[in-house]
Structure formats: structure tokens, C-alpha cells
Coordinates of C-alpha atoms and ligand atoms in Angstrom, one line a residue:
X248 CA -8.1 -7.8 41.0
X249 CA -5.8 -8.0 38.3
X250 CA -3.3 -4.4 36.9
X251 CA -5.4 -2.5 34.4
X252 CA -4.1 -3.3 30.8
X253 CA -2.6 0.6 29.6
X254 CA -3.5 1.7 26.7
X255 CA -2.0 4.2 24.6
X256 CA -4.4 5.7 21.3
X257 CA -2.7 7.6 18.9
X258 CA -5.5 10.2 16.4
X259 CA -8.4 9.6 19.9
X260 CA -9.7 12.5 18.9
X261 CA -10.8 11.1 15.1
X262 CA -13.2 8.8 13.9
X263 CA -12.1 5.2 14.3
X264 CA -10.5 7.3 17.7
X265 CA -13.4 9.0 19.5
X266 CA -14.9 4.6 18.7
X267 CA -11.9 2.9 20.3
X268 CA -11.7 5.2 23.1
X269 CA -15.5 5.2 24.1
X270 CA -14.8 1.7 24.2
X271 CA -12.4 1.2 26.6
X272 CA -14.0 3.6 28.7
X273 CA -16.9 1.7 28.7
X274 CA -14.8 -0.7 30.3
X275 CA -12.8 1.6 32.5
X276 CA -11.4 -1.0 35.2
X277 CA -10.2 -3.2 33.1
X278 CA -7.8 -0.5 30.6
X279 CA -5.7 2.7 31.5
X280 CA -6.3 5.1 28.8
X281 CA -4.6 7.6 27.5
X282 CA -4.5 10.2 24.0
X283 CA -0.8 11.1 22.1
X284 CA -2.2 13.8 20.7
X285 CA 0.2 16.1 18.7
X286 CA 1.0 20.2 21.1
X287 CA -0.9 21.3 17.9
X288 CA -4.5 20.1 18.9
X289 CA -3.8 19.5 23.1
X290 CA -7.1 22.5 23.3
X291 CA -8.9 21.0 21.6
X292 CA -12.5 20.0 23.8
X293 CA -12.3 16.2 23.1
X294 CA -9.0 16.4 25.0
X295 CA -10.9 18.4 27.7
X296 CA -13.4 16.0 27.7
X297 CA -11.3 12.5 27.4
X298 CA -9.4 14.0 30.4
X299 CA -13.0 15.0 32.5
X300 CA -13.4 11.1 31.8
X301 CA -10.5 10.2 33.1
X302 CA -8.4 10.1 29.8
X303 CA -4.4 10.7 30.3
X304 CA -3.9 13.0 27.6
X305 CA 0.1 13.6 26.6
X306 CA 1.4 16.1 24.3
X307 CA 2.8 13.8 21.5
X308 CA 5.5 15.1 18.0
X309 CA 5.0 12.0 16.5
X310 CA 7.3 14.2 13.6
X311 CA 10.0 13.5 16.1
X312 CA 12.9 11.5 17.2
X313 CA 11.4 8.2 18.7
X314 CA 13.6 7.9 21.4
X315 CA 11.4 10.7 23.3
X316 CA 8.2 8.9 21.5
X317 CA 9.1 6.1 23.6
X318 CA 10.3 7.5 26.5
X319 CA 6.7 8.6 26.4
X320 CA 5.5 5.1 26.1
X321 CA 7.1 3.8 28.6
X322 CA 5.3 1.3 31.0
X323 CA 2.4 0.9 28.0
X324 CA 1.1 -2.8 27.1
X325 CA -0.4 -1.8 23.4
X326 CA -0.3 0.4 21.0
X327 CA -3.5 1.3 19.4
X328 CA -3.1 3.7 16.1
X329 CA -6.5 5.9 14.6
X330 CA -4.4 8.0 12.0
X331 CA -4.5 8.2 9.3
X332 CA -2.1 7.6 6.2
X333 CA -1.4 10.7 6.0
X334 CA 0.2 10.2 9.7
X335 CA 2.4 8.1 7.4
X336 CA 5.5 9.3 8.9
X337 CA 4.3 9.6 12.2
X338 CA 2.9 5.7 11.6
X339 CA 6.2 4.2 11.3
X340 CA 7.7 6.7 14.4
X341 CA 5.3 5.2 16.6
X342 CA 5.6 2.0 15.7
X343 CA 9.9 2.7 16.5
X344 CA 8.8 3.9 19.7
X345 CA 6.9 1.3 20.9
X346 CA 9.2 -1.7 20.5
X347 CA 12.3 0.7 21.7
X348 CA 9.2 0.5 24.7
X349 CA 8.9 -2.4 25.0
X350 CA 5.2 -2.9 23.9
X351 CA 3.8 -6.4 24.5
X352 CA 0.9 -5.7 20.9
X353 CA 0.6 -2.1 18.5
X354 CA -2.2 -2.2 16.3
X355 CA -1.7 -0.5 13.2
X356 CA -3.9 1.9 11.6
X357 CA -6.1 -0.6 9.0
X358 CA -9.5 -0.2 9.7
X359 CA -10.4 -0.7 6.6
X360 CA -12.3 -3.0 3.4
X361 CA -11.0 -7.0 3.1
X362 CA -8.0 -7.1 0.7
X363 CA -5.7 -8.7 -0.6
X364 CA -1.6 -7.4 0.5
X365 CA -0.2 -6.4 -2.5
X366 CA -1.7 -4.9 -6.2
X367 CA -5.3 -4.1 -5.9
X368 CA -5.1 -0.7 -3.9
X369 CA -2.4 1.8 -3.0
X370 CA -3.6 2.9 0.2
X371 CA -3.8 -0.6 1.1
X372 CA 0.5 -1.4 0.0
X373 CA 0.9 1.4 2.2
X374 CA -0.6 0.3 5.6
X375 CA 1.4 -3.3 4.0
X376 CA 4.1 -1.3 4.5
X377 CA 3.5 -0.4 7.7
X378 CA 2.7 -3.9 8.8
X379 CA 6.3 -5.0 6.7
X380 CA 7.7 -2.4 9.7
X381 CA 6.4 -3.9 12.5
X382 CA 7.4 -7.5 11.1
X383 CA 11.3 -6.1 11.4
X384 CA 11.1 -5.5 14.2
X385 CA 8.8 -8.7 15.2
X386 CA 6.4 -6.0 16.9
X387 CA 3.9 -7.9 18.4
X388 CA 0.6 -7.2 17.1
X389 CA -2.8 -7.8 15.6
X390 CA -4.4 -6.3 12.6
X391 CA -7.5 -4.9 13.0
X392 CA -10.0 -4.8 9.7
X393 CA -13.6 -3.5 9.9
X394 CA -15.9 -3.2 6.2
X395 CA -17.4 -0.2 4.7
X396 CA -18.1 2.3 7.7
X397 CA -22.6 2.2 7.7
X398 CA -20.7 6.3 7.9
X399 CA -19.9 6.3 4.1
X400 CA -22.8 4.1 2.7
X401 CA -25.7 6.2 1.7
X402 CA -26.3 8.7 -0.5
X403 CA -27.4 12.5 0.1
X404 CA -31.3 13.5 0.5
X405 CA -33.7 15.2 -2.7
X406 CA -34.5 16.9 0.0
X407 CA -31.9 18.2 1.6
X408 CA -32.7 16.4 4.5
X409 CA -29.9 14.5 5.2
X410 CA -26.2 15.6 3.5
X411 CA -23.2 13.3 4.0
X412 CA -19.7 13.7 2.7
X413 CA -19.9 12.6 -1.0
X414 CA -16.5 12.4 -1.9
X415 CA -15.2 10.6 1.2
X416 CA -18.7 8.0 0.5
X417 CA -19.7 5.6 -2.3
X418 CA -22.5 7.7 -2.8
X419 CA -23.1 6.3 -6.5
X420 CA -24.1 2.8 -7.6
X421 CA -21.0 1.3 -8.5
X422 CA -21.2 -1.5 -11.8
X423 CA -25.3 -3.1 -11.8
X424 CA -25.8 -2.3 -7.7
X425 CA -25.6 -6.2 -6.8
X426 CA -22.3 -6.9 -5.5
X427 CA -22.9 -7.2 -1.8
X428 CA -19.9 -5.9 0.5
X429 CA -19.4 -6.1 4.8
X430 CA -19.9 -2.7 6.3
X431 CA -19.0 -1.5 9.7
X432 CA -21.0 0.9 12.4
X433 CA -17.7 2.8 12.6
X434 CA -19.2 3.4 16.6
X435 CA -19.1 -0.6 17.2
X436 CA -15.1 -0.6 15.8
X437 CA -14.1 -0.2 19.3
X438 CA -16.6 -2.9 21.5
X439 CA -15.1 -5.1 19.2
X440 CA -11.1 -4.0 19.6
X441 CA -11.9 -3.6 24.0
X442 CA -11.6 -7.8 23.0
X443 CA -9.3 -8.0 20.6
X444 CA -6.6 -6.6 21.8
X445 CA -7.3 -8.6 25.2
X446 CA -7.3 -11.6 23.3
X447 CA -4.2 -14.1 23.7
X448 CA -5.4 -15.9 19.9
X449 CA -5.5 -12.7 18.0
X450 CA -2.1 -11.5 18.9
X451 CA 0.4 -11.4 15.5
X452 CA -3.0 -11.9 13.2
X453 CA -5.9 -10.1 11.4
X454 CA -9.3 -10.2 13.0
X455 CA -12.2 -9.1 9.9
X456 CA -14.8 -7.4 11.5
X457 CA -18.0 -5.6 10.4
X458 CA -21.5 -5.5 11.6
X459 CA -23.9 -6.6 8.2
X460 CA -23.3 -8.0 4.7
X461 CA -25.9 -5.7 1.8
X462 CA -25.2 -5.1 -1.0
X463 CA -26.0 -1.6 -2.6
X464 CA -29.2 -2.0 -4.3
X465 CA -30.6 -3.6 -1.4
X466 CA -29.0 -0.1 0.7
X467 CA -30.2 1.9 -1.7
X468 CA -34.0 0.8 -1.3
X469 CA -34.2 0.1 2.3
X470 CA -33.2 3.9 2.6
X471 CA -35.8 4.8 -0.1
X472 CA -38.8 3.0 2.4
X473 CA -37.1 4.7 5.5
X474 CA -36.8 8.4 4.2
X475 CA -39.7 7.7 1.8
X476 CA -38.2 9.5 -1.2
X477 CA -36.6 8.2 -4.7
X478 CA -33.2 7.9 -4.0
X479 CA -30.8 9.3 -6.9
X480 CA -28.0 6.0 -7.7
X481 CA -26.8 8.2 -10.1
X482 CA -24.7 5.2 -11.0
X483 CA -20.8 4.5 -12.5
X484 CA -19.6 2.1 -14.0
X485 CA -16.2 -0.3 -14.4
X486 CA -15.0 1.9 -17.0
X487 CA -15.7 5.5 -15.7
X488 CA -14.0 4.1 -12.5
X489 CA -10.7 2.5 -14.0
X490 CA -10.5 5.7 -16.7
X491 CA -10.4 7.4 -12.8
X492 CA -7.7 5.1 -11.3
X493 CA -5.7 5.3 -15.1
X494 CA -5.9 9.3 -14.2
X495 CA -5.5 9.2 -10.3
X496 CA -1.9 6.7 -10.9
X497 CA -0.8 9.0 -14.3
X498 CA -0.7 12.1 -11.4
X499 CA 1.0 10.7 -8.8
X500 CA 3.6 9.1 -11.2
X501 CA 3.9 12.9 -12.4
X502 CA 4.5 13.7 -9.1
X503 CA 0.7 14.7 -7.6
X504 CA 1.7 12.8 -3.6
X505 CA -0.8 15.7 -2.0
X506 CA -4.0 14.6 0.0
X507 CA -6.3 15.6 -3.0
X508 CA -4.9 13.2 -5.6
X509 CA -4.2 10.4 -3.8
X510 CA -8.4 11.2 -2.8
X511 CA -9.6 10.9 -6.2
X512 CA -8.1 7.5 -6.8
X513 CA -8.2 5.7 -3.3
X514 CA -12.0 6.6 -3.4
X515 CA -12.0 5.6 -7.2
X516 CA -9.8 2.1 -6.1
X517 CA -12.0 1.3 -3.4
X518 CA -14.6 1.6 -5.4
X519 CA -13.5 -0.9 -7.2
X520 CA -12.3 -3.2 -4.3
X521 CA -16.3 -2.9 -3.2
X522 CA -18.1 -2.9 -5.7
X523 CA -16.7 -4.7 -9.1
X524 CA -13.9 -6.9 -7.8
X525 CA -15.9 -8.4 -4.5
X526 CA -12.7 -8.1 -2.3
X527 CA -14.8 -7.0 0.9
X528 CA -16.5 -10.0 2.0
X529 CA -15.6 -12.4 5.6
X530 CA -15.4 -14.9 2.6
X531 CA -12.6 -13.6 1.6
X532 CA -10.8 -12.3 5.0
X533 CA -11.1 -16.6 5.7
X534 CA -9.2 -17.1 2.0
X535 CA -7.2 -13.9 3.2
X536 CA -6.6 -15.4 6.4
X537 CA -9.2 -13.4 9.0
X538 CA -10.1 -14.4 12.3
X539 CA -14.1 -13.8 12.7
X540 CA -14.4 -11.5 15.6
X541 CA -18.6 -12.8 15.2
X542 CA -16.9 -16.5 16.0
X543 CA -14.2 -15.4 18.1
X544 CA -17.1 -13.3 20.7
X545 CA -20.9 -13.9 19.9
X546 CA -22.1 -12.6 22.0
X547 CA -20.6 -9.0 21.1
X548 CA -24.5 -8.0 18.5
X549 CA -23.5 -5.4 16.5
X550 CA -25.8 -2.5 15.8
X551 CA -27.9 -2.1 12.3
X552 CA -27.9 -0.4 9.0
X553 CA -31.4 -0.3 9.6
X554 CA -31.1 1.3 12.7
X555 CA -28.7 3.5 11.3
X556 CA -31.1 3.9 8.7
X557 CA -33.2 5.2 11.2
X558 CA -31.3 6.8 13.9
X559 CA -29.6 9.3 10.7
X560 CA -32.6 10.4 9.3
X561 CA -34.0 11.2 11.8
X562 CA -31.6 13.9 13.0
X563 CA -30.1 11.0 16.2
X564 CA -26.9 10.9 14.6
X565 CA -24.7 13.4 12.1
X566 CA -23.4 11.5 8.9
X567 CA -19.6 11.5 10.1
X568 CA -17.2 15.0 9.0
X569 CA -19.8 16.7 7.6
Ligands
LIG842 N1 -13.4 1.1 6.5 C1 -13.4 2.7 6.7 O1 -15.6 2.7 5.5 C2 -13.4 4.1 6.9 C3 -13.6 4.9 6.3 C4 -12.5 5.8 7.0 C5 -11.4 5.5 7.2 N2 -11.5 4.3 7.9 C6 -10.0 4.1 8.4 O2 -9.4 4.6 9.5 C7 -8.4 4.9 10.1 C8 -8.6 6.7 11.1 O3 -9.2 7.1 10.2 P1 -10.0 8.4 10.8 O4 -11.5 9.2 9.5 O5 -10.8 8.2 11.5 O6 -8.9 9.3 11.2 P2 -9.8 10.6 11.8 O7 -11.1 11.5 11.6 O8 -9.4 11.5 10.1 O9 -8.6 11.1 13.0 C9 -6.7 11.7 12.2 C10 -6.6 11.6 13.8 O10 -4.9 12.0 13.3 C11 -5.1 12.6 14.3 N3 -3.7 13.4 13.2 C12 -3.6 13.7 12.3 N4 -2.5 14.4 12.2 C13 -1.6 13.8 13.4 C14 -0.3 14.1 13.6 N5 0.7 14.6 13.0 N6 0.3 13.6 15.0 C15 -0.3 12.2 16.1 N7 -2.0 12.8 15.6 C16 -2.1 13.1 14.0 C17 -6.2 13.5 15.1 O11 -5.6 13.9 15.9 P3 -5.9 15.9 15.5 O12 -6.5 16.2 14.5 O13 -7.3 16.1 16.2 O14 -4.2 16.0 16.4 C18 -7.0 12.7 14.7 O15 -7.5 12.2 16.0 C19 -7.8 5.5 8.9 O16 -7.3 3.0 8.7 C20 -8.3 5.7 8.0 O17 -8.1 4.8 6.9 C21 -11.8 3.4 7.2

């Protein structure tokens, strides 16, 4: 039997990180999984459960010197970041440390919709800055983008039976609602990633792994059918989004670099990208040079959005961040 591939995950307790850890543990004969945890979070129940399931939990201060992090990464084959852009500095340190430790593949925290590298949205540009750092070190990498989560695509119900984290979600019909965009069940991300990180064809490449393509019109109609409720379309126009984007850019230009300002600008730019520009499609992914995970791994069955709607409505699962 070939030796296990040693994978270290930063951000393992988060939504994307949990999807990744669960998928790696599902083929535990293949992977040895280490969670890189900031000391502050070591006591969290999720890490106790991970340890019980065979994850090696290691305390790491990513805010510290890269040399110390590199020592912790000694012997690791693949490093995956599932942190957010609020941990940009920590991720830059992780990249440097992964290089120093000689890891054979680094997966930065992209996991977003399809988007050209520069000139469309700030969050993407910040992620590209991380990739620039990766490339400046000739660190082997794979970019994984996934489309927009099912979990952030449904509006709340008037009855109150389903609540969602609205500030992170596309709970308004953007423009006329007819733009198709690629969506993913975030629980599927790990399934794809577990295949991608052992595939030599994906080294130093971008891979797009989405589940289904929907328009918001169709999403809202199906959500109405599943729930039997009339759904609030709460539309937002192109002009309104552009106004929010210019306010957000002005706030940031005046030095407001806090998470609230970033969220306001970021969500408006996501809505513009998804519903107005229409970047997030498999066709645009091909144009931008992504490999398509559906073609690479046709045996992987993506979860359907209709099933997700049913499971959410019947209470089998909860909306994320709630
Ligand atoms: N495509 C989409 O629709 C979509 C939607 C949302 C997010 N995303 C992307 O997915 C990626 C992950 O986001 P997420 O929402 O899954 O993350 P999340 O749930 O917010 O989790 C963030 C993780 O980062 C860890 N963390 C925070 N501060 C840290 C520090 N100083 N040192 C080490 N770890 C730290 C947290 O760990 P502890 O707090 O336990 O320490 C947690 O595990 C991002 O790139 C984001 O842009 C995509």
C-alpha cells in the first residue's frame, strides 16, 4: 500500500474547512490529516471531535515567524488554506512557511466564483495577491474555485421557518434575475478537493468544481414550490449596486479597512459579478483557463440544489453561519 499523503489544513473548523476535513477523513486510508489551529481556538469542540476522528490537531500561531510554522509543516505533502481574507497576513506567512518546508502542493483559499484576476472585484484581487506570492516562490499550487454556495443563495421565508445570514447572501434578485450562474453545495467542495490534490494534471492549474447552473428566477420559483410560500423577490438594480460599490470604495479610500466596510463592498461586487456581469459560468471558466472538475472526475455526483432546498426547509440541515 502506498504511504498516506500528509495534508495540513488551516481554517479546518470553518465551513469550507469542515467540508475539506470530512472528505479527507472519508478516505482516511489515503490521507493523514493535520488541522493547523490558532492556540486561542484549541479548546473548541470541533477540534476535540476532529481528534477523536483521527485528525492530528496542532497549535500554530500563523501570526508569528514563518520559520516556526515551517518546522510544524516538516514532512507535510499538501497544505490547504480555508481561512478568509481577514486572515490575509496569516495566509501569506503560511505560503512562505510551506515553501520553506518544501511542500509539494499548496491550495490557497480561493473557493469562490469564476472571476478574471484583476479589475472586477477587490476580494479576487486580494486572493490573486496571495497567488502572486505563491508564484514568486515557485511553490507548486492548485487554485480551486467553486461558484456561489447553495447555502448563500436562498432568501429567508416570510413565515420565519427558514432564516439566513442575509449580509452574506444573495437574497435579492439582482437585475432582472435571468443571468445564469454556477452554484455549489459547499458540502461537495471537499469531495472534489480530495481528488484534485492527488491528481498530477491539476498541479499549477486552476480547477472549477461547481454543482449546477441556475438563474435567480428559477431558484426563487423552485424555493416557492418547495416551501409553498410566496417568496419576497426584494430586487436590486444595477444602478443601486453600483452606488453601493462606489460608497464602499470611497469608505475604503478614506481608510476604513474594517471587516464591515470590506463586507459591504465585497457583497455588492459579488452581486454585480454574478447577476449583472455574469462572470460565474462554466464557459467563462474555460475561457480563463480553468480545468472543469466535471470532466476530470465524471464519477463524482454533485448534490442537487432541489435536494438542498428540501433538506433546508424540512430542517434536516441548517443555513451556514446561523
Ligand atoms: N463561493 C462562495 O459562495 C463562498 C462563500 C463563503 C466563503 N467562500 C470562501 O471560502 C473560503 C473560506 O471561507 P469560510 O466562510 O468557509 O470560512 P469560515 O467558516 O469563516 O472559517 C474561517 C476559518 O479561519 C480560521 N481562522 C480565523 N482566524 C485565524 C487565524 N488567525 N489563524 C488561523 N486560523 C484562523 C477559523 O478558525 P477558528 O476561528 O476556529 O480559529 C476558521 O476555521 C474563503 O476563501 C471565502 O472567500 C466562498
